[in-house]
């Protein structure tokens, strides 16, 4: 951009940059999806020369949970049929390889004492490796909605080069301003917003549902989170339970297992009422409550003289008048 | 490719062909521009319609490329399949043809050229021939002048390339090999756009290209000799062998050689 230019170079290239970024996601996604069918082109890599992906500290890797039961099942399958889908690795400068996709399969092979694992080798920069690892993670059918949400956030953070916390708060703000019908009030630039929508779209999601259904999953209380990871309650139900008081969590988790969303909503209401019941004051007749209120408010002269209060008093007056009429 | 006229596309084509030939490669230049500038820059006469690239994109084409030798008395290995006015009709045919977008790629796949490198010289506005050229390419080189209007047009070209190669599902997708700034003058706007003025807040093309991971080749400065060489129908390397711009063309040619080995 020259010093007198009206249109900045960022504006000029915004569309091109967004298009390029959208493309890499689609390409990597397709490439990873096609790995299965490319088993013929894979090499047999020595298991001992492979290690997990190593990235500099500023790039956050997808978190992998190695569920022992699932790992056992995977090992059994590998023992029986071998590794059906090649793993994806990148070569290390120092020699050897790092896993991009297929860490579980590689670990299983290690534990089974296999010497080689079929793999496809691709040169990748740290950024591309992370992106590919995140996409591979997202394409894995076994990941939970929480892991998926974390990986999508990391992917957005990588693309917009913004910290995950800032992305989260910006997403909430954008969604709120959409709900209120405001324009995207300069929270994201137009290109950033289109990049976000692009990424979400690639994984079949919309911004509004991502914000209202997915993001709350990341703030779950430890007890609820554990239940979700163990597959005892669904992530949607977890979000419902998480809104309740912490002291009710363990009871709720126990009873919510296997229930539908509607059932959980009923359950939440019941348990909340049950607990409130013990401490609630004895029920006072409605008419007594109204008289007590009027008495209490009578002394607040300045408050009552305000125009807002006057308006409300007018409404009460009319309502009382209606009640009087009923007696006639 | 470029998304504006007069920014050195044909100049780059002929000079790269010459430099590649110096490096022992055989080169075919395909003129995709209805203005036929490649013909002029090669010092040739306008060919009859059946001797242009239009014929290659016809159903009756059977691999008999209408190639003409170029600068043969001075260097071996360079041929051209010329463009020109008949290509205006080609453009319309490509729109209607079911495989229009892939016709050039199909021709090159069915009847591979024996040359080491094929250089396609595109028109200065994105149109149907660009689609055909893109789907037939492995790499794209972009030229531009360091003017705001060219930068803006180039940004649109890059966006178009991203969208089109995805849409056409090109595998492997052609990649943007680099950008060659051309015709730089001693002007504030050129210096600013090339990131040479060092003023805070003035972002130049090099920074954006770094962000997009696109290589920037050295800038070719404006000079009368480049236009004079073109008028003489010669590459700068033959017209004025000691011109410093030849080093830039040589460098790009070397990058191409590395790409194909």
XYZ file of C-alpha atoms in Angstrom:
589
model
C 0.000 0.000 0.000
C 1.449 3.316 -0.953
C 1.441 6.203 1.504
C -1.486 8.003 -0.136
C -3.584 4.944 -0.918
C -7.225 4.992 0.058
C -7.582 1.227 -0.093
C -5.133 -0.534 2.206
C -3.186 -3.561 1.048
C -4.872 -5.616 3.789
C -8.240 -4.774 2.285
C -6.985 -5.630 -1.184
C -5.670 -9.060 -0.201
C -8.231 -9.964 2.473
C -10.330 -12.018 0.095
C -7.321 -13.778 -1.435
C -5.932 -14.723 1.984
C -9.298 -16.009 3.212
C -9.762 -18.029 0.008
C -6.304 -19.549 0.352
C -6.923 -20.515 3.970
C -10.298 -22.034 3.202
C -8.598 -24.069 0.520
C -5.939 -25.593 2.769
C -8.580 -26.890 5.166
C -10.600 -28.447 2.359
C -7.471 -29.954 0.814
C -6.102 -31.402 4.032
C -9.526 -32.738 4.909
C -9.824 -34.502 1.600
C -6.283 -35.818 1.785
C -6.787 -37.252 5.260
C -10.151 -38.721 4.328
C -8.487 -40.456 1.388
C -5.720 -42.033 3.441
C -7.759 -45.179 3.867
C -7.956 -45.759 0.153
C -4.275 -45.009 -0.301
C -3.018 -47.977 1.688
C -1.405 -49.240 -1.518
C 0.897 -46.211 -1.642
C 2.039 -46.432 1.956
C 5.508 -47.423 3.129
C 6.296 -49.754 5.980
C 7.890 -47.507 8.594
C 9.930 -48.867 11.501
C 7.840 -48.354 14.649
C 10.951 -47.451 16.674
C 11.728 -44.469 14.417
C 8.385 -42.805 15.043
C 7.508 -40.381 17.823
C 4.521 -38.183 18.657
C 4.213 -34.805 16.920
C 6.589 -32.199 18.396
C 5.541 -28.579 17.990
C 6.845 -25.318 19.402
C 5.034 -24.203 22.565
C 2.834 -21.571 20.931
C 1.039 -24.186 18.822
C -1.453 -26.133 20.868
C -1.916 -29.730 19.819
C -5.215 -31.573 19.891
C -5.595 -33.275 23.213
C -5.743 -37.025 22.871
C -7.395 -39.208 25.461
C -6.285 -42.794 25.311
C -9.312 -44.642 26.609
C -7.869 -47.953 27.862
C -10.880 -49.992 26.737
C -10.812 -48.563 23.235
C -7.046 -49.029 23.048
C -7.495 -52.693 23.951
C -10.078 -53.079 21.197
C -7.789 -51.371 18.684
C -4.919 -53.662 19.653
C -7.085 -56.704 19.194
C -8.133 -55.516 15.755
C -4.523 -54.812 14.737
C -3.469 -58.218 16.031
C -6.163 -59.843 13.908
C -6.210 -57.763 10.717
C -3.108 -55.580 10.885
C -3.207 -51.774 10.495
C -5.803 -51.205 7.764
C -5.468 -47.462 7.347
C -1.919 -46.080 6.998
C -0.856 -43.493 9.537
C 0.238 -40.031 8.399
C 3.705 -38.856 9.462
C 6.167 -36.104 8.669
C 9.911 -36.626 8.428
C 12.108 -35.135 11.180
C 15.153 -33.105 10.292
C 17.189 -35.304 12.611
C 15.854 -38.458 10.961
C 12.823 -40.522 11.924
C 9.191 -39.449 11.809
C 6.489 -37.672 13.823
C 2.863 -38.762 13.812
C 0.314 -36.347 12.342
C -2.596 -38.749 12.355
C -2.678 -42.251 13.808
C -0.948 -41.887 17.162
C -3.290 -44.468 18.691
C -2.512 -46.996 15.949
C 1.210 -46.371 16.314
C 1.050 -46.771 20.113
C -0.889 -50.008 19.703
C 1.801 -51.315 17.350
C 4.471 -50.370 19.920
C 2.640 -52.248 22.632
C 2.080 -55.253 20.395
C 5.796 -55.341 19.642
C 5.239 -54.877 15.901
C 8.324 -53.837 13.960
C 6.666 -51.774 11.243
C 3.503 -49.776 10.627
C 2.152 -48.707 7.217
C 2.454 -44.942 6.858
C 2.351 -42.104 4.378
C 5.191 -39.592 4.688
C 4.548 -35.923 3.977
C 6.790 -32.886 4.468
C 4.869 -30.363 6.581
C 5.686 -27.093 8.301
C 4.773 -26.825 11.991
C 1.618 -24.865 11.154
C 0.456 -27.271 8.465
C 1.283 -30.241 10.696
C -0.872 -28.821 13.481
C -3.659 -28.052 11.052
C -3.509 -31.560 9.607
C -3.402 -33.084 13.097
C -6.439 -31.048 14.149
C -8.345 -31.973 11.010
C -7.430 -35.639 11.398
C -8.583 -35.411 14.988
C -11.861 -33.838 13.885
C -12.456 -36.509 11.273
C -12.020 -39.265 13.822
C -15.488 -40.626 14.502
C -14.585 -41.621 18.033
C -13.835 -38.179 19.450
C -16.294 -36.640 21.876
C -18.112 -33.399 21.177
C -15.899 -31.705 23.755
C -12.686 -32.758 22.031
C -14.191 -31.720 18.726
C -15.071 -28.309 20.117
C -11.542 -27.867 21.459
C -10.007 -28.817 18.133
C -12.258 -26.513 16.132
C -11.341 -23.641 18.434
C -7.657 -24.437 18.000
C -8.134 -24.512 14.246
C -9.826 -21.100 14.267
C -7.137 -19.765 16.588
C -4.425 -21.046 14.237
C -6.049 -19.452 11.219
C -6.767 -16.082 12.781
C -3.488 -16.127 14.716
C -5.372 -15.181 17.884
C -5.340 -16.792 21.330
C -8.104 -19.309 22.051
C -9.519 -17.284 24.990
C -9.897 -14.240 22.745
C -11.529 -16.320 20.023
C -14.034 -17.667 22.543
C -15.083 -14.267 23.836
C -15.203 -12.853 20.308
C -17.470 -15.706 19.198
C -19.857 -15.011 22.072
C -19.914 -11.317 21.183
C -20.526 -11.965 17.490
C -23.345 -14.341 18.275
C -24.936 -11.883 20.699
C -24.780 -9.078 18.195
C -26.374 -11.391 15.602
C -29.165 -12.199 18.035
C -29.733 -8.501 18.721
C -29.721 -7.909 15.002
C -26.691 -5.630 15.044
C -24.118 -5.841 12.348
C -20.900 -7.694 13.113
C -19.777 -4.777 15.267
C -16.098 -4.840 14.353
C -15.353 -7.854 16.528
C -14.035 -9.804 13.591
C -13.173 -8.328 10.215
C -15.334 -9.529 7.372
C -12.564 -11.883 6.214
C -12.052 -13.268 9.703
C -15.746 -13.912 10.079
C -15.888 -15.641 6.729
C -12.848 -17.754 7.722
C -14.636 -18.746 10.948
C -17.808 -19.651 9.073
C -15.740 -21.559 6.548
C -14.039 -23.669 9.211
C -17.297 -24.361 11.037
C -18.993 -25.184 7.731
C -16.255 -27.674 6.837
C -17.323 -29.655 9.913
C -21.047 -29.175 9.392
C -21.626 -26.508 12.011
C -23.146 -23.055 12.221
C -21.796 -20.210 14.302
C -24.961 -19.790 16.353
C -25.216 -23.424 17.408
C -21.480 -23.668 17.976
C -21.668 -20.767 20.428
C -24.817 -21.842 22.235
C -24.323 -25.623 22.253
C -20.628 -26.260 21.926
C -18.704 -23.510 23.713
C -20.486 -24.069 27.073
C -19.085 -27.613 27.008
C -15.652 -26.226 27.690
C -16.730 -24.720 31.021
C -18.107 -27.918 32.527
C -17.475 -28.654 36.205
C -14.841 -31.400 36.639
C -17.379 -33.930 37.884
C -19.675 -33.422 34.885
C -16.760 -33.346 32.444
C -15.586 -36.702 33.721
C -19.045 -38.186 33.262
C -19.095 -36.959 29.660
C -15.649 -38.377 28.941
C -16.701 -41.704 30.389
C -19.696 -41.599 28.058
C -22.189 -41.647 30.930
C -24.026 -38.484 29.938
C -24.306 -36.686 26.630
C -22.567 -33.344 26.159
C -25.904 -31.560 25.653
C -27.242 -32.907 28.928
C -23.972 -32.016 30.590
C -24.487 -28.376 29.653
C -27.969 -28.484 31.219
C -26.638 -30.011 34.440
C -23.761 -27.571 34.595
C -26.209 -24.671 35.001
C -27.352 -26.065 38.344
C -25.773 -25.412 41.726
C -22.445 -27.249 42.176
C -23.697 -29.103 45.275
C -26.381 -30.782 43.126
C -23.973 -31.963 40.435
C -23.119 -35.418 41.742
C -26.740 -36.326 42.388
C -27.783 -35.024 38.970
C -25.006 -36.854 37.123
C -25.979 -40.104 38.785
C -29.640 -39.797 37.868
C -29.218 -38.323 34.404
C -27.396 -41.312 32.982
C -29.131 -42.582 29.883
C -31.897 -39.954 29.923
C -33.089 -37.895 26.959
C -32.751 -34.124 26.953
C -36.446 -33.678 27.834
C -36.172 -36.130 30.729
C -33.098 -34.335 32.024
C -34.947 -30.999 31.923
C -37.706 -32.502 34.073
C -35.175 -34.093 36.390
C -33.304 -30.827 36.871
C -36.535 -29.063 37.805
C -37.556 -31.793 40.242
C -34.236 -31.961 42.034
C -33.953 -28.199 42.229
C -37.421 -27.945 43.751
C -36.775 -30.799 46.128
C -33.683 -29.060 47.456
C -35.297 -25.664 47.593
C -38.250 -27.221 49.445
C -36.292 -27.879 52.645
C -35.256 -24.294 53.195
C -38.272 -22.464 51.758
C -40.304 -20.306 54.219
C -43.839 -21.546 55.053
C -46.352 -20.572 52.419
C -48.109 -17.285 53.239
C -51.510 -16.540 51.679
C -51.154 -14.322 48.616
C -53.403 -11.527 49.949
C -51.234 -11.229 53.110
C -48.127 -10.963 50.999
C -49.624 -8.127 48.939
C -50.705 -6.173 52.047
C -47.242 -6.651 53.609
C -45.587 -5.340 50.478
C -47.768 -2.247 50.340
C -47.059 -1.551 53.960
C -43.311 -1.888 53.483
C -43.169 0.379 50.473
C -45.396 3.123 51.910
C -42.525 4.927 53.635
C -40.322 5.206 50.552
C -41.808 8.573 49.555
C -39.150 9.678 47.068
C -39.165 6.341 45.246
C -42.947 6.391 44.981
C -42.975 9.895 43.573
C -40.778 8.951 40.609
C -42.613 8.826 37.295
C -41.753 5.147 36.739
C -43.135 4.162 40.122
C -46.178 6.359 39.544
C -46.908 4.526 36.345
C -46.693 1.151 38.099
C -48.870 2.417 40.951
C -51.406 3.457 38.360
C -51.439 -0.107 37.058
C -51.894 -1.501 40.592
C -54.693 0.966 41.190
C -56.474 -0.150 38.065
C -56.012 -3.835 38.982
C -57.390 -3.260 42.488
C -60.296 -1.441 40.962
C -60.998 -4.470 38.794
C -60.986 -6.697 41.866
C -63.438 -4.314 43.598
C -65.732 -4.474 40.578
C -65.778 -8.270 40.857
C -67.301 -7.988 44.347
C -70.154 -5.775 43.234
C -0.720 -14.846 -15.427
C -1.732 -11.370 -14.432
C -5.022 -9.610 -14.006
C -3.918 -6.478 -15.827
C -2.427 -5.717 -19.199
C 1.054 -4.482 -20.003
C 2.698 -5.817 -16.884
C 5.250 -8.077 -18.527
C 3.576 -11.456 -19.004
C 4.812 -12.033 -22.555
C 8.175 -10.435 -21.755
C 8.556 -12.914 -18.903
C 7.499 -15.814 -21.152
C 10.012 -15.161 -23.912
C 12.860 -14.365 -21.530
C 12.226 -17.451 -19.414
C 12.108 -19.572 -22.574
C 15.470 -18.164 -23.626
C 17.080 -18.599 -20.205
C 15.741 -22.158 -19.891
C 17.146 -22.962 -23.338
C 20.517 -21.589 -22.182
C 20.291 -24.076 -19.323
C 19.846 -26.874 -21.848
C 16.087 -27.295 -21.540
C 13.628 -27.575 -24.390
C 10.701 -25.190 -24.097
C 7.294 -24.823 -25.728
C 5.545 -21.462 -25.372
C 1.749 -21.479 -25.737
C 0.197 -18.149 -26.649
C -3.183 -17.885 -24.954
C -3.676 -14.210 -25.657
C -5.982 -13.061 -28.459
C -3.732 -10.006 -28.839
C -1.034 -12.314 -30.191
C 1.751 -10.459 -28.417
C 3.821 -13.647 -28.211
C 3.990 -13.657 -32.021
C 5.367 -10.118 -32.036
C 7.829 -10.766 -29.201
C 9.186 -13.795 -31.064
C 9.701 -11.754 -34.211
C 7.180 -13.831 -36.163
C 4.252 -13.014 -38.460
C 0.639 -13.571 -37.446
C -0.244 -17.191 -38.253
C -3.393 -18.350 -40.090
C -6.181 -19.516 -37.726
C -5.442 -23.234 -38.216
C -1.869 -22.630 -37.069
C -2.814 -21.146 -33.686
C -3.575 -22.618 -30.290
C -7.218 -22.539 -31.361
C -6.568 -25.679 -33.423
C -5.172 -27.522 -30.368
C -8.462 -26.892 -28.570
C -10.595 -28.303 -31.376
C -12.068 -31.802 -31.470
C -10.226 -32.613 -34.724
C -6.852 -32.011 -33.045
C -4.822 -35.234 -33.175
C -1.558 -34.234 -31.530
C -0.158 -32.306 -34.520
C 0.708 -29.148 -32.593
C 1.231 -26.158 -34.909
C 4.655 -25.429 -33.419
C 7.039 -22.920 -34.925
C 10.755 -22.785 -34.095
C 11.820 -19.559 -32.422
C 15.249 -17.800 -32.612
C 16.573 -21.058 -34.053
C 19.574 -19.424 -35.758
C 20.769 -18.244 -32.339
C 19.630 -20.928 -29.882
C 18.167 -24.432 -29.969
C 15.215 -25.826 -28.095
C 12.541 -23.116 -28.187
C 9.216 -23.608 -29.997
C 5.964 -21.700 -29.877
C 2.320 -22.447 -30.494
C 0.971 -18.982 -31.175
C -2.196 -17.219 -30.128
C -3.885 -14.308 -31.846
C -7.270 -13.092 -32.940
C -8.760 -16.577 -33.656
C -8.662 -17.174 -29.883
C -11.608 -14.812 -29.331
C -13.782 -17.503 -30.940
C -12.019 -20.203 -28.908
C -13.080 -18.479 -25.708
C -16.711 -18.699 -26.737
C -16.370 -22.351 -27.710
C -14.782 -23.187 -24.366
C -17.824 -21.824 -22.566
C -20.114 -24.157 -24.467
C -17.913 -27.255 -24.472
C -18.699 -29.760 -21.711
C -15.020 -30.168 -20.932
C -14.144 -26.568 -21.745
C -12.263 -26.020 -18.533
C -10.106 -29.086 -19.145
C -9.590 -28.950 -22.934
C -5.977 -27.806 -22.833
C -5.145 -30.270 -20.048
C -6.817 -33.047 -22.069
C -4.792 -32.185 -25.193
C -1.524 -32.148 -23.245
C -2.406 -35.416 -21.536
C -3.494 -37.234 -24.703
C -0.639 -35.873 -26.808
C 2.195 -34.907 -24.475
C 4.624 -32.338 -25.834
C 8.227 -33.605 -25.911
C 9.537 -30.398 -24.307
C 10.966 -30.167 -20.784
C 8.940 -27.069 -19.949
C 5.672 -25.675 -21.306
C 5.123 -21.959 -20.689
C 1.580 -20.646 -21.119
C 1.247 -16.925 -21.792
C -2.204 -15.839 -20.553
C -4.317 -12.785 -21.441
C -4.470 -9.770 -19.124
C -8.015 -10.349 -17.878
C -9.441 -13.427 -16.224
C -11.568 -15.316 -18.730
C -12.263 -18.793 -20.047
C -8.755 -19.329 -21.437
C -7.403 -18.753 -17.930
C -9.522 -21.594 -16.620
C -8.182 -23.900 -19.330
C -4.616 -22.716 -18.696
C -4.915 -23.139 -14.924
C -6.204 -26.688 -15.165
C -3.329 -27.585 -17.512
C -0.617 -26.092 -15.263
C 1.564 -27.378 -12.483
C 2.675 -23.897 -11.360
C 1.632 -20.302 -11.852
C 3.895 -17.279 -12.163
C 2.308 -13.875 -11.695
C 3.661 -10.570 -12.955
C 2.587 -7.113 -11.913
C 3.632 -3.505 -11.822
C 4.016 -2.100 -8.312
C 0.970 0.137 -8.805
C -2.053 0.025 -6.515
C -4.351 -0.910 -9.372
C -2.158 -3.896 -10.268
C -1.836 -5.004 -6.649
C -5.575 -4.930 -6.227
C -6.067 -6.843 -9.472
C -3.469 -9.400 -8.433
C -5.232 -9.942 -5.113
C -8.368 -10.763 -7.083
C -6.408 -13.098 -9.344
C -5.076 -14.979 -6.296
C -8.567 -15.271 -4.887
C -9.784 -16.525 -8.247
C -6.973 -19.104 -8.429
C -7.848 -20.449 -4.981
C -11.531 -20.682 -5.791
C -11.062 -22.124 -9.275
C -8.541 -24.827 -8.476
C -10.813 -26.017 -5.648
C -13.880 -25.895 -7.820
C -12.203 -27.779 -10.672
C -10.817 -30.302 -8.151
C -7.411 -30.124 -9.764
C -5.124 -32.870 -8.508
C -2.431 -31.993 -7.928
C -3.617 -28.395 -7.665
C -1.361 -25.921 -9.503
C 0.512 -23.803 -6.995
C 1.488 -20.183 -7.233
C 5.204 -20.489 -7.792
C 5.970 -16.828 -7.368
C 5.414 -13.198 -8.154
C 7.623 -11.132 -10.445
C 7.334 -7.360 -9.976
C 7.984 -5.587 -13.218
C 8.550 -2.101 -14.540
C 9.508 -0.578 -11.184
C 10.329 3.116 -11.385
C 11.829 5.549 -8.922
C 8.469 6.642 -7.581
C 7.107 6.834 -4.060
C 4.188 4.550 -4.883
C 6.442 1.864 -6.344
C 8.862 2.042 -3.432
C 6.005 1.855 -0.908
C 4.350 -1.083 -2.617
C 7.620 -2.962 -2.872
C 8.250 -2.410 0.822
C 11.317 -0.294 0.143
C 10.389 2.997 1.788
C 10.689 1.858 5.406
C 7.839 4.105 6.572
C 5.925 2.779 9.570
C 2.440 1.604 8.732
C 3.125 1.359 5.012
C 2.762 -2.363 4.348
C 4.291 -3.555 1.121
C 3.712 -6.519 -1.144
C 6.633 -8.551 0.309
C 4.942 -8.721 3.711
C 1.637 -9.916 2.287
C 3.375 -12.471 0.086
C 5.301 -13.780 3.088
C 2.019 -14.182 4.912
C 0.574 -16.084 1.964
C 3.772 -18.123 1.607
C 4.243 -17.028 -1.991
C 7.770 -16.450 -3.220
C 8.707 -12.993 -4.499
C 11.339 -12.894 -7.193
C 13.628 -9.864 -7.542
C 12.086 -6.797 -9.120
C 12.675 -6.054 -12.793
C 13.299 -2.349 -13.184
C 11.678 -0.300 -15.876
C 13.881 0.236 -18.884
C 13.615 1.064 -22.539
C 15.656 -1.964 -23.554
C 12.997 -4.475 -22.559
C 10.455 -2.825 -24.845
C 13.061 -2.413 -27.575
C 13.990 -6.099 -27.386
C 10.315 -7.033 -27.685
C 9.933 -4.762 -30.694
C 12.944 -6.463 -32.243
C 11.300 -9.832 -31.590
C 14.142 -10.987 -29.363
C 14.591 -11.961 -25.718
C 16.604 -9.441 -23.733
C 19.386 -12.003 -23.404
C 19.941 -11.901 -27.162
C 19.189 -8.213 -27.645
C 21.335 -6.951 -24.772
C 23.186 -9.828 -23.093
C 24.703 -7.680 -20.344
C 21.466 -6.078 -19.164
C 21.118 -6.691 -15.392
C 17.468 -7.781 -15.816
C 18.762 -10.954 -17.473
C 20.005 -12.098 -14.061
C 16.439 -11.970 -12.706
C 15.092 -14.021 -15.619
C 17.968 -16.453 -15.138
C 17.100 -16.816 -11.475
C 13.444 -17.592 -12.211
C 14.486 -20.063 -14.922
C 16.708 -21.804 -12.375
C 13.762 -22.027 -9.964
C 11.705 -23.665 -12.741
C 14.523 -26.102 -13.522
C 14.666 -27.076 -9.860
C 10.923 -27.554 -9.829
C 10.964 -30.070 -12.687
C 13.866 -32.159 -11.405
